[in-house]
Amino acid sequence: MSSEGYSITPWEARGKIDYDKLVEEFGVEKISDDLLEQIRRLAGDLHPLIRRKFFFAHRDLNLVLDDYANERGFFLYTGRAPSKAPMHLAHIVPFIMTKWLQEKFGVNTYIEIPDEEKFLAKKVDSLEEVEPYVRQDILNIAALGFNEDKTFIFRDSEFIGRMYKPAVLVARYINFSTARAVFGFDGETSIGLIFYPALQIVPTLFEKKRPLIPCGIDQDPYFRLQRDIAPRLNRFKASELLAKLAWGLTGPESKMSASEPETAIMLNDPPDTVRRKVMNAYTGGRATVEEQRRLGGVPEVCTVFHWYTLLFEEDDKKLEERYWACKTGKLLCGECKAELVKRINNFLALHNKRVADAEKRITKYMYDGKLASEMWKWEFRP
Amino acid sequence: MSSEGYSITPWEARGKIDYDKLVEEFGVEKISDDLLEQIRRLAGDLHPLIRRKFFFAHRDLNLVLDDYANERGFFLYTGRAPSKAPMHLAHIVPFIMTKWLQEKFGVNTYIEIPDEEKFLAKKVDSLEEVEPYVRQDILNIAALGFNEDKTFIFRDSEFIGRMYKPAVLVARYINFSTARAVFGFDGETSIGLIFYPALQIVPTLFEKKRPLIPCGIDQDPYFRLQRDIAPRLNRFKASELLAKLAWGLTGPESKMSASEPETAIMLNDPPDTVRRKVMNAYTGGRATVEEQRRLGGVPEVCTVFHWYTLLFEEDDKKLEERYWACKTGKLLCGECKAELVKRINNFLALHNKRVADAEKRITKYMYDGKLASEMWKWEFRP
């Protein structure tokens, strides 16, 4: 998808994104306050990521809530394509959202690890290059504490035996001209990447319930396609809970990117690296301390404030205090950054302890937990 | 592939094919008499299908014979895409050739059953439609008597778990522009069919020996592609033994086609159907008996004589006698056809008895024979 001034595809987002325009162009809906209230009522709570509308748009989320309220149930599906670098903070945001939804609604959760995608997209030169990160990514996801009996994490290369037949059914309904229009494929695209959308759609067919997919809005094209196909296969149209793109540390128009280390906090960054990256981060601060005391900062464009908002200040009141302390020149960038460094390092220390614990559990998610065992016997029946 | 006056792709051949032109255009070589002699020397014999140059062209067949003579070995690979009709006589021609080669050279033989291809190519409307013919096709192939411990027959939908990873490696090297040029894909082509060539190439990578593929020349585009890719995956370029297209019964420019029943003898046609089809076949006969006695027939354009040549007269001397008896007006079409009916019906009776016997054996080929058992544990390693 591209339009004047910005472009957004599952592979790259550039420039300043006009989310209102995107909502209109993609034909999705913004999450209304009413819908938020419904979620709060059913879940008993609202996660900051949705309360603060980082997850800001949706498709059919109202129908998902209806299905839940009327005991028809739903299921969760998301994924992560391993690359040649570890995951960073922005990568786990949708998984944190998904984990929260699983916890609150008690539903099955499917996590696809398309271990071939980056290779087919020519982002890496070999499958071997990706391999070490496949396990690491799965551990990072598992560390978030998904339910062992209700979560299935699967690698495309391993689970393809069960996925290929439904992928063939899906693929039959996607002509090249559609795929080209939706994903921007061209003559240089490998025939493997052209087929890949079928494999990303298959997990939406795993159950005869409505699938809810928490993901970045850049992933919407896959599921827009799915919505044309699913009814023909006697399955539900995908519903989506769509996030904005998290900012990189180099500015509100940047994106965390493993290939530009200064933009991203990697989940395995040591504390001093986190410190260096955050201390160098782009903020809404002024040129001098004097100026900042006088004029105040601009938290609206500050990547440090952005990350407080996403993951590092759960308390709305405290977040607001921080906002005004900045705005009024009371809180300077150095102090604010130092606090974020502390919080990120605490988070990563705990996360990495959980990663070590997850070692024991990943076979549950992948092979022998309740849902995983069932899925290894799964066959698609329309 | 298309050129003036004729077109040839793996999906359709139309018009009168100029094989000399095709040989030049595809960049393959005609089988020389020298090469035939080499085969005879190594095999102790020459099958009529190659002796009479129905298999008329090749790639690297000389290297295959070298490899065999120098005990480096080779392997055979061919296949059959099940459709919504039974196999006909033309379909088993490459398998008869392959079986003969296996017998003479004692090599492993891989037979792919791409049970998804016709569906992805939109030749059938559902996978269910194809399903009954998958088993029937495998039985028809098994009935030819392949070696139980050296033959692996596999369905894509079942064996995909082992094939997908190497298919991804292959697919990475095939860009859409190449696939479009080679196969004539367009905007209407399903993304599944666009990926499919990777799956047809994978079996050429099963062993670190030279693969020899007996097939119709229409299949060459797949293996031309393979030849660019195999060296990068530390495998041999495919060698090919290429057949002309067998004629349908309605003329030398027709093709046996299940969807035009009068063109084809189906392997399960009852004797009276065979009689009717052959008696209606296009021949090189004259308008009247008198004329034929006087001018003689034209076996060169006769579909009846064509099928004697391919499968129903092994003795060269007798074939030549039949040729001259026709040419000189001594043998009339009625008699010649009646004899072919007899031979085809004998062939089919024996074949179908063997099909019944093959029921017991197909699990050997597919799952638990020596080669099959090994293949179910196979992993591609470059």
Coordinates of N, CA and C in Angstrom, one line a residue, chain B residues 139-317:
Chain B
L139 N -2.3 -46.6 -8.4 CA -2.4 -48.0 -8.7 C -2.0 -48.3 -10.1
N140 N -2.4 -47.4 -11.0 CA -2.0 -47.6 -12.4 C -0.5 -47.6 -12.6
I141 N 0.1 -46.7 -11.9 CA 1.6 -46.6 -12.0 C 2.2 -47.8 -11.3
A142 N 1.7 -48.1 -10.1 CA 2.3 -49.3 -9.4 C 2.2 -50.6 -10.2
A143 N 1.1 -50.7 -11.0 CA 0.8 -51.9 -11.8 C 1.9 -52.2 -12.8
L144 N 2.7 -51.2 -13.1 CA 3.7 -51.4 -14.1 C 4.9 -52.2 -13.6
G145 N 4.9 -52.4 -12.3 CA 5.9 -53.3 -11.7 C 7.2 -52.7 -11.3
F146 N 7.2 -51.5 -10.8 CA 8.4 -50.9 -10.3 C 8.9 -51.7 -9.1
N147 N 10.2 -51.6 -8.9 CA 10.9 -52.3 -7.8 C 10.4 -51.7 -6.4
E148 N 9.9 -52.6 -5.6 CA 9.3 -52.2 -4.3 C 10.3 -51.5 -3.4
D149 N 11.5 -51.9 -3.4 CA 12.5 -51.3 -2.5 C 13.3 -50.1 -3.1
K150 N 13.0 -49.9 -4.3 CA 13.8 -48.8 -5.0 C 12.9 -47.7 -5.6
T151 N 11.6 -47.7 -5.1 CA 10.7 -46.8 -5.7 C 9.9 -46.1 -4.6
F152 N 9.8 -44.8 -4.7 CA 9.0 -44.0 -3.7 C 8.0 -43.2 -4.5
I153 N 6.7 -43.5 -4.2 CA 5.6 -42.7 -4.8 C 5.0 -41.9 -3.7
F154 N 5.0 -40.6 -3.9 CA 4.6 -39.7 -2.8 C 3.6 -38.6 -3.3
R155 N 2.6 -38.3 -2.5 CA 1.7 -37.2 -2.8 C 2.2 -35.9 -2.2
D156 N 2.1 -34.9 -2.9 CA 2.6 -33.6 -2.4 C 1.9 -33.3 -1.0
S157 N 0.6 -33.5 -1.0 CA -0.1 -33.1 0.3 C 0.3 -33.9 1.5
E158 N 0.8 -35.1 1.2 CA 1.3 -35.9 2.4 C 2.8 -35.7 2.7
F159 N 3.6 -35.5 1.6 CA 5.0 -35.5 1.8 C 5.5 -34.0 2.0
I160 N 4.6 -33.1 1.9 CA 5.0 -31.7 2.0 C 5.9 -31.3 3.2
G161 N 5.7 -32.0 4.3 CA 6.4 -31.8 5.5 C 7.9 -32.0 5.3
R162 N 8.3 -32.9 4.4 CA 9.7 -33.1 4.1 C 10.2 -32.2 2.9
M163 N 9.2 -31.8 2.1 CA 9.6 -31.0 0.9 C 9.6 -29.5 1.0
Y164 N 8.9 -29.0 2.1 CA 8.7 -27.6 2.1 C 10.0 -26.8 2.3
K165 N 10.9 -27.3 3.1 CA 12.1 -26.5 3.4 C 13.0 -26.4 2.1
P166 N 13.3 -27.5 1.4 CA 14.0 -27.4 0.2 C 13.2 -26.6 -0.9
A167 N 11.8 -26.7 -0.8 CA 11.0 -25.9 -1.8 C 11.2 -24.4 -1.5
V168 N 11.4 -24.0 -0.3 CA 11.6 -22.6 0.1 C 13.0 -22.2 -0.5
L169 N 14.0 -23.1 -0.4 CA 15.3 -22.7 -0.9 C 15.2 -22.5 -2.4
V170 N 14.5 -23.4 -3.1 CA 14.3 -23.3 -4.5 C 13.5 -22.1 -4.9
A171 N 12.5 -21.8 -4.2 CA 11.6 -20.7 -4.5 C 12.3 -19.4 -4.3
R172 N 13.2 -19.3 -3.4 CA 13.9 -18.0 -3.2 C 14.7 -17.7 -4.5
Y173 N 15.1 -18.7 -5.3 CA 15.8 -18.4 -6.5 C 15.0 -18.2 -7.7
I174 N 13.6 -18.3 -7.6 CA 12.8 -18.1 -8.7 C 11.9 -16.8 -8.5
N175 N 12.2 -15.8 -9.3 CA 11.4 -14.6 -9.2 C 10.2 -14.7 -10.1
F176 N 9.2 -13.9 -9.8 CA 8.0 -13.9 -10.5 C 8.2 -13.7 -12.0
S177 N 9.1 -12.7 -12.3 CA 9.3 -12.4 -13.8 C 9.8 -13.7 -14.5
T178 N 10.7 -14.4 -13.9 CA 11.2 -15.7 -14.5 C 10.0 -16.7 -14.7
A179 N 9.3 -16.9 -13.6 CA 8.2 -17.8 -13.6 C 7.2 -17.5 -14.7
R180 N 6.9 -16.2 -14.8 CA 6.0 -15.7 -15.8 C 6.5 -16.0 -17.2
A181 N 7.8 -15.8 -17.4 CA 8.3 -16.0 -18.7 C 8.3 -17.5 -19.1
V182 N 8.6 -18.3 -18.1 CA 8.8 -19.7 -18.3 C 7.4 -20.4 -18.4
F183 N 6.5 -20.1 -17.6 CA 5.2 -20.8 -17.5 C 4.0 -20.0 -18.1
G184 N 4.3 -18.8 -18.4 CA 3.1 -18.0 -18.9 C 2.1 -17.6 -17.9
F185 N 2.6 -17.5 -16.6 CA 1.7 -17.0 -15.5 C 1.2 -15.6 -15.8
D186 N 0.0 -15.3 -15.4 CA -0.5 -13.9 -15.5 C -1.2 -13.5 -14.3
G187 N -1.9 -12.4 -14.3 CA -2.6 -11.9 -13.2 C -3.7 -12.8 -12.6
E188 N -4.2 -13.7 -13.5 CA -5.3 -14.6 -13.1 C -4.7 -15.9 -12.5
T189 N -3.4 -16.1 -12.5 CA -2.8 -17.3 -12.0 C -2.9 -17.3 -10.4
S190 N -3.3 -18.4 -9.8 CA -3.4 -18.4 -8.4 C -2.0 -18.4 -7.8
I191 N -1.8 -17.8 -6.6 CA -0.5 -17.8 -6.0 C 0.0 -19.2 -5.6
G192 N -0.9 -20.1 -5.5 CA -0.5 -21.5 -5.3 C 0.2 -22.1 -6.5
L193 N -0.3 -21.9 -7.7 CA 0.3 -22.4 -8.9 C 1.6 -21.7 -9.1
I194 N 1.7 -20.5 -8.7 CA 3.0 -19.7 -8.9 C 4.1 -20.4 -8.1
F195 N 3.7 -20.9 -6.9 CA 4.7 -21.5 -6.0 C 5.0 -23.0 -6.5
Y196 N 4.0 -23.6 -7.1 CA 4.1 -25.0 -7.5 C 5.4 -25.4 -8.1
P197 N 6.0 -24.7 -9.1 CA 7.2 -25.2 -9.7 C 8.3 -25.5 -8.7
A198 N 8.4 -24.8 -7.6 CA 9.4 -25.2 -6.6 C 9.2 -26.6 -6.1
L199 N 7.9 -27.0 -6.0 CA 7.6 -28.4 -5.5 C 7.9 -29.5 -6.6
Q200 N 7.8 -29.1 -7.8 CA 8.1 -30.0 -8.9 C 9.7 -30.2 -9.0
I201 N 10.4 -29.2 -8.6 CA 11.8 -29.2 -8.7 C 12.5 -30.0 -7.5
V202 N 11.8 -29.9 -6.3 CA 12.4 -30.5 -5.1 C 12.9 -32.0 -5.3
P203 N 12.1 -32.8 -5.9 CA 12.6 -34.2 -6.0 C 13.9 -34.4 -6.8
T204 N 14.2 -33.4 -7.6 CA 15.6 -33.5 -8.3 C 16.7 -33.4 -7.3
L205 N 16.3 -32.9 -6.0 CA 17.4 -32.7 -5.0 C 17.4 -33.9 -4.0
F206 N 16.6 -34.9 -4.2 CA 16.5 -36.0 -3.2 C 17.8 -36.7 -3.0
E207 N 18.6 -36.8 -4.0 CA 19.9 -37.5 -3.9 C 21.0 -36.7 -4.4
K208 N 22.2 -36.9 -3.9 CA 23.4 -36.2 -4.5 C 24.0 -37.0 -5.7
K209 N 23.1 -37.4 -6.5 CA 23.4 -38.0 -7.8 C 22.7 -37.3 -8.9
R210 N 23.0 -37.6 -10.1 CA 22.3 -36.9 -11.2 C 20.9 -37.5 -11.4
P211 N 19.9 -36.6 -11.4 CA 18.5 -37.1 -11.6 C 18.2 -37.2 -13.1
L212 N 17.7 -38.3 -13.5 CA 17.2 -38.4 -14.9 C 15.7 -38.4 -14.9
I213 N 15.1 -37.5 -15.7 CA 13.7 -37.4 -15.7 C 13.1 -37.7 -17.1
P214 N 12.5 -38.9 -17.2 CA 11.8 -39.2 -18.4 C 10.4 -38.5 -18.4
C215 N 10.2 -37.7 -19.4 CA 8.9 -36.9 -19.4 C 8.6 -36.4 -20.8
G216 N 7.4 -35.8 -21.0 CA 7.1 -35.2 -22.2 C 7.9 -33.9 -22.3
I217 N 8.2 -33.4 -23.5 CA 9.0 -32.2 -23.6 C 8.3 -31.0 -23.1
D218 N 7.0 -31.1 -22.9 CA 6.3 -29.9 -22.3 C 6.7 -29.7 -20.9
Q219 N 7.3 -30.7 -20.2 CA 7.7 -30.5 -18.8 C 9.1 -29.9 -18.7
D220 N 9.8 -29.7 -19.9 CA 11.2 -29.2 -19.8 C 11.3 -27.9 -19.1
P221 N 10.4 -26.9 -19.2 CA 10.6 -25.6 -18.6 C 10.9 -25.7 -17.1
Y222 N 10.2 -26.7 -16.4 CA 10.5 -26.9 -14.9 C 12.0 -27.2 -14.7
F223 N 12.5 -28.0 -15.6 CA 13.8 -28.5 -15.3 C 14.9 -27.6 -15.9
R224 N 14.5 -26.8 -16.9 CA 15.4 -25.8 -17.3 C 15.7 -24.8 -16.1
L225 N 14.6 -24.5 -15.4 CA 14.7 -23.7 -14.2 C 15.6 -24.3 -13.2
Q226 N 15.3 -25.6 -13.0 CA 16.1 -26.4 -12.0 C 17.6 -26.3 -12.3
R227 N 18.0 -26.3 -13.6 CA 19.4 -26.4 -13.9 C 20.1 -25.1 -13.5
D228 N 19.4 -24.0 -13.4 CA 20.0 -22.8 -12.9 C 20.2 -22.8 -11.4
I229 N 19.3 -23.6 -10.7 CA 19.3 -23.5 -9.3 C 20.1 -24.6 -8.6
A230 N 20.1 -25.8 -9.2 CA 20.6 -27.0 -8.5 C 22.1 -26.8 -8.0
P231 N 23.0 -26.2 -8.9 CA 24.4 -26.1 -8.5 C 24.5 -25.2 -7.2
R232 N 23.6 -24.2 -7.0 CA 23.7 -23.4 -5.9 C 23.2 -24.1 -4.6
L233 N 22.6 -25.3 -4.8 CA 22.2 -26.1 -3.6 C 23.0 -27.4 -3.6
N234 N 24.1 -27.3 -4.2 CA 25.0 -28.5 -4.2 C 24.4 -29.7 -4.7
R235 N 23.6 -29.6 -5.7 CA 23.0 -30.8 -6.4 C 23.3 -30.7 -7.9
F236 N 23.0 -31.9 -8.5 CA 23.2 -32.0 -10.0 C 22.1 -31.3 -10.8
K237 N 22.5 -30.7 -11.9 CA 21.5 -30.2 -12.8 C 20.7 -31.4 -13.3
A238 N 19.4 -31.2 -13.5 CA 18.5 -32.3 -14.0 C 18.9 -32.7 -15.4
S239 N 19.0 -34.0 -15.6 CA 19.1 -34.5 -17.0 C 17.7 -35.0 -17.4
E240 N 17.4 -35.0 -18.6 CA 16.0 -35.3 -19.1 C 16.1 -36.2 -20.3
L241 N 15.1 -37.1 -20.3 CA 14.8 -37.9 -21.5 C 13.4 -37.5 -22.0
L242 N 13.4 -36.8 -23.1 CA 12.2 -36.1 -23.5 C 11.4 -36.8 -24.6
A243 N 10.1 -36.9 -24.3 CA 9.2 -37.5 -25.3 C 8.5 -36.5 -26.1
K244 N 8.1 -36.9 -27.3 CA 7.2 -36.1 -28.1 C 5.8 -36.3 -27.4
L245 N 4.8 -35.5 -27.8 CA 3.5 -35.7 -27.3 C 2.8 -36.8 -28.1
A246 N 2.3 -37.8 -27.4 CA 1.5 -38.9 -28.0 C 0.3 -38.4 -28.7
W247 N 0.0 -38.9 -29.9 CA -1.2 -38.4 -30.6 C -2.5 -38.9 -30.0
G248 N -3.5 -38.1 -30.0 CA -4.9 -38.6 -29.7 C -5.4 -39.3 -30.9
L249 N -6.6 -39.9 -30.7 CA -7.1 -40.8 -31.8 C -7.8 -39.9 -32.9
T250 N -7.9 -38.6 -32.7 CA -8.6 -37.9 -33.7 C -7.7 -37.2 -34.7
G251 N -6.4 -37.5 -34.6 CA -5.5 -37.0 -35.6 C -4.1 -36.7 -35.1
P252 N -3.1 -36.5 -35.9 CA -1.8 -36.3 -35.5 C -1.6 -35.0 -34.8
E253 N -2.5 -34.1 -35.0 CA -2.4 -32.8 -34.3 C -3.2 -32.8 -33.0
S254 N -3.9 -33.9 -32.7 CA -4.7 -34.0 -31.5 C -3.8 -34.7 -30.4
K255 N -4.3 -34.6 -29.2 CA -3.6 -35.1 -28.0 C -4.6 -35.9 -27.3
M256 N -4.2 -37.0 -26.7 CA -5.2 -37.8 -25.8 C -5.6 -36.8 -24.7
S257 N -6.9 -36.6 -24.5 CA -7.3 -35.7 -23.5 C -8.6 -36.3 -22.9
A258 N -8.5 -36.5 -21.5 CA -9.6 -37.1 -20.8 C -10.9 -36.3 -21.0
S259 N -10.7 -35.0 -21.3 CA -12.0 -34.2 -21.4 C -12.6 -34.3 -22.8
E260 N -11.8 -34.9 -23.7 CA -12.4 -35.2 -25.1 C -12.3 -36.7 -25.3
P261 N -13.3 -37.4 -24.8 CA -13.2 -38.9 -24.7 C -12.8 -39.6 -26.0
E262 N -13.2 -39.0 -27.1 CA -13.0 -39.7 -28.4 C -11.5 -39.7 -28.7
T263 N -10.7 -38.8 -28.1 CA -9.3 -38.7 -28.4 C -8.5 -39.8 -27.7
A264 N -9.0 -40.3 -26.6 CA -8.2 -41.1 -25.7 C -8.7 -42.5 -25.3
I265 N -7.8 -43.4 -25.1 CA -8.2 -44.7 -24.5 C -7.9 -44.6 -23.1
M266 N -8.9 -44.6 -22.2 CA -8.7 -44.5 -20.8 C -8.3 -45.9 -20.3
L267 N -7.5 -46.0 -19.3 CA -7.0 -47.3 -18.8 C -8.1 -48.1 -18.3
N268 N -9.2 -47.5 -18.0 CA -10.4 -48.4 -17.5 C -11.5 -48.4 -18.5
D269 N -11.2 -48.1 -19.8 CA -12.3 -48.2 -20.8 C -12.6 -49.7 -21.0
P270 N -13.9 -50.1 -21.0 CA -14.3 -51.5 -21.3 C -14.0 -51.8 -22.8
P271 N -13.9 -53.1 -23.1 CA -13.5 -53.5 -24.4 C -14.3 -52.9 -25.5
D272 N -15.6 -52.8 -25.3 CA -16.4 -52.2 -26.4 C -16.2 -50.7 -26.6
T273 N -15.9 -50.0 -25.6 CA -15.5 -48.6 -25.7 C -14.2 -48.5 -26.5
V274 N -13.3 -49.3 -26.2 CA -12.0 -49.3 -26.9 C -12.3 -49.5 -28.4
R275 N -13.1 -50.5 -28.6 CA -13.5 -50.9 -30.0 C -14.0 -49.6 -30.7
R276 N -15.0 -49.0 -30.1 CA -15.7 -47.9 -30.7 C -14.7 -46.8 -31.0
K277 N -13.9 -46.5 -30.0 CA -12.9 -45.3 -30.2 C -11.9 -45.6 -31.3
V278 N -11.4 -46.8 -31.3 CA -10.4 -47.1 -32.3 C -11.0 -47.2 -33.7
M279 N -12.2 -47.8 -33.8 CA -12.9 -47.9 -35.1 C -13.2 -46.5 -35.6
N280 N -13.4 -45.5 -34.7 CA -13.6 -44.1 -35.2 C -12.4 -43.3 -35.3
A281 N -11.2 -43.9 -35.1 CA -10.0 -43.1 -35.1 C -9.6 -42.6 -36.4
Y282 N -8.9 -41.5 -36.4 CA -8.4 -40.9 -37.6 C -7.2 -41.7 -38.1
T283 N -7.3 -42.1 -39.4 CA -6.2 -42.9 -40.0 C -5.6 -42.2 -41.3
G284 N -4.7 -42.8 -41.8 CA -4.1 -42.4 -43.1 C -4.8 -43.1 -44.3
G285 N -6.0 -43.5 -44.1 CA -6.8 -44.3 -45.1 C -7.4 -43.3 -46.1
R286 N -7.8 -43.9 -47.2 CA -8.4 -43.2 -48.3 C -9.9 -43.2 -48.2
A287 N -10.5 -42.4 -49.1 CA -12.0 -42.2 -49.0 C -12.7 -43.5 -49.3
T288 N -12.2 -44.3 -50.2 CA -12.9 -45.6 -50.5 C -11.9 -46.7 -50.5
V289 N -12.4 -47.9 -50.4 CA -11.6 -49.1 -50.4 C -10.8 -49.2 -51.7
E290 N -11.5 -48.9 -52.8 CA -10.9 -49.0 -54.1 C -9.7 -48.0 -54.2
E291 N -9.9 -46.8 -53.8 CA -8.8 -45.8 -53.8 C -7.6 -46.3 -52.9
Q292 N -8.0 -46.9 -51.8 CA -6.9 -47.3 -50.9 C -6.1 -48.5 -51.5
R293 N -6.8 -49.4 -52.1 CA -6.1 -50.5 -52.8 C -5.1 -49.9 -53.8
R294 N -5.6 -48.9 -54.5 CA -4.9 -48.3 -55.6 C -3.7 -47.5 -55.1
L295 N -4.0 -46.5 -54.2 CA -3.0 -45.5 -53.8 C -2.2 -45.9 -52.5
G296 N -2.8 -46.8 -51.8 CA -2.2 -47.2 -50.5 C -2.5 -46.1 -49.4
G297 N -2.3 -46.5 -48.1 CA -2.6 -45.5 -47.0 C -1.4 -44.7 -46.7
V298 N -1.6 -43.8 -45.8 CA -0.5 -42.9 -45.3 C -0.3 -43.1 -43.8
P299 N 0.5 -44.1 -43.5 CA 0.7 -44.4 -42.1 C 1.4 -43.3 -41.3
E300 N 2.1 -42.4 -42.0 CA 2.7 -41.2 -41.4 C 1.8 -40.3 -40.6
V301 N 0.5 -40.3 -41.1 CA -0.4 -39.4 -40.4 C -1.5 -40.2 -39.6
C302 N -1.3 -41.5 -39.5 CA -2.3 -42.4 -39.0 C -2.2 -42.6 -37.5
T303 N -3.2 -42.3 -36.8 CA -3.2 -42.4 -35.3 C -3.1 -43.9 -34.9
V304 N -3.7 -44.8 -35.7 CA -3.7 -46.2 -35.4 C -2.2 -46.7 -35.5
F305 N -1.6 -46.3 -36.6 CA -0.2 -46.7 -36.8 C 0.7 -46.1 -35.7
H306 N 0.4 -44.9 -35.3 CA 1.2 -44.2 -34.3 C 1.2 -45.1 -33.0
W307 N 0.0 -45.6 -32.6 CA -0.1 -46.4 -31.4 C 0.5 -47.8 -31.5
Y308 N 0.5 -48.3 -32.7 CA 1.3 -49.6 -32.9 C 2.7 -49.2 -32.6
T309 N 3.2 -48.1 -33.1 CA 4.6 -47.7 -33.0 C 5.0 -47.5 -31.5
L310 N 4.1 -46.9 -30.8 CA 4.4 -46.6 -29.4 C 4.4 -47.8 -28.5
L311 N 3.2 -48.5 -28.5 CA 3.1 -49.6 -27.4 C 2.6 -50.9 -28.0
F312 N 2.2 -51.0 -29.2 CA 1.4 -52.2 -29.6 C 2.1 -53.0 -30.7
E313 N 3.3 -52.7 -31.0 CA 4.1 -53.6 -31.9 C 5.5 -53.5 -31.5
E314 N 6.0 -54.4 -30.7 CA 7.4 -54.3 -30.2 C 8.4 -54.7 -31.3
D315 N 8.0 -55.5 -32.2 CA 8.9 -56.1 -33.2 C 9.1 -55.1 -34.4
D316 N 10.3 -54.6 -34.5 CA 10.5 -53.6 -35.6 C 10.2 -54.2 -37.0
K317 N 10.5 -55.5 -37.2 CA 10.3 -56.0 -38.5 C 8.8 -56.1 -38.8

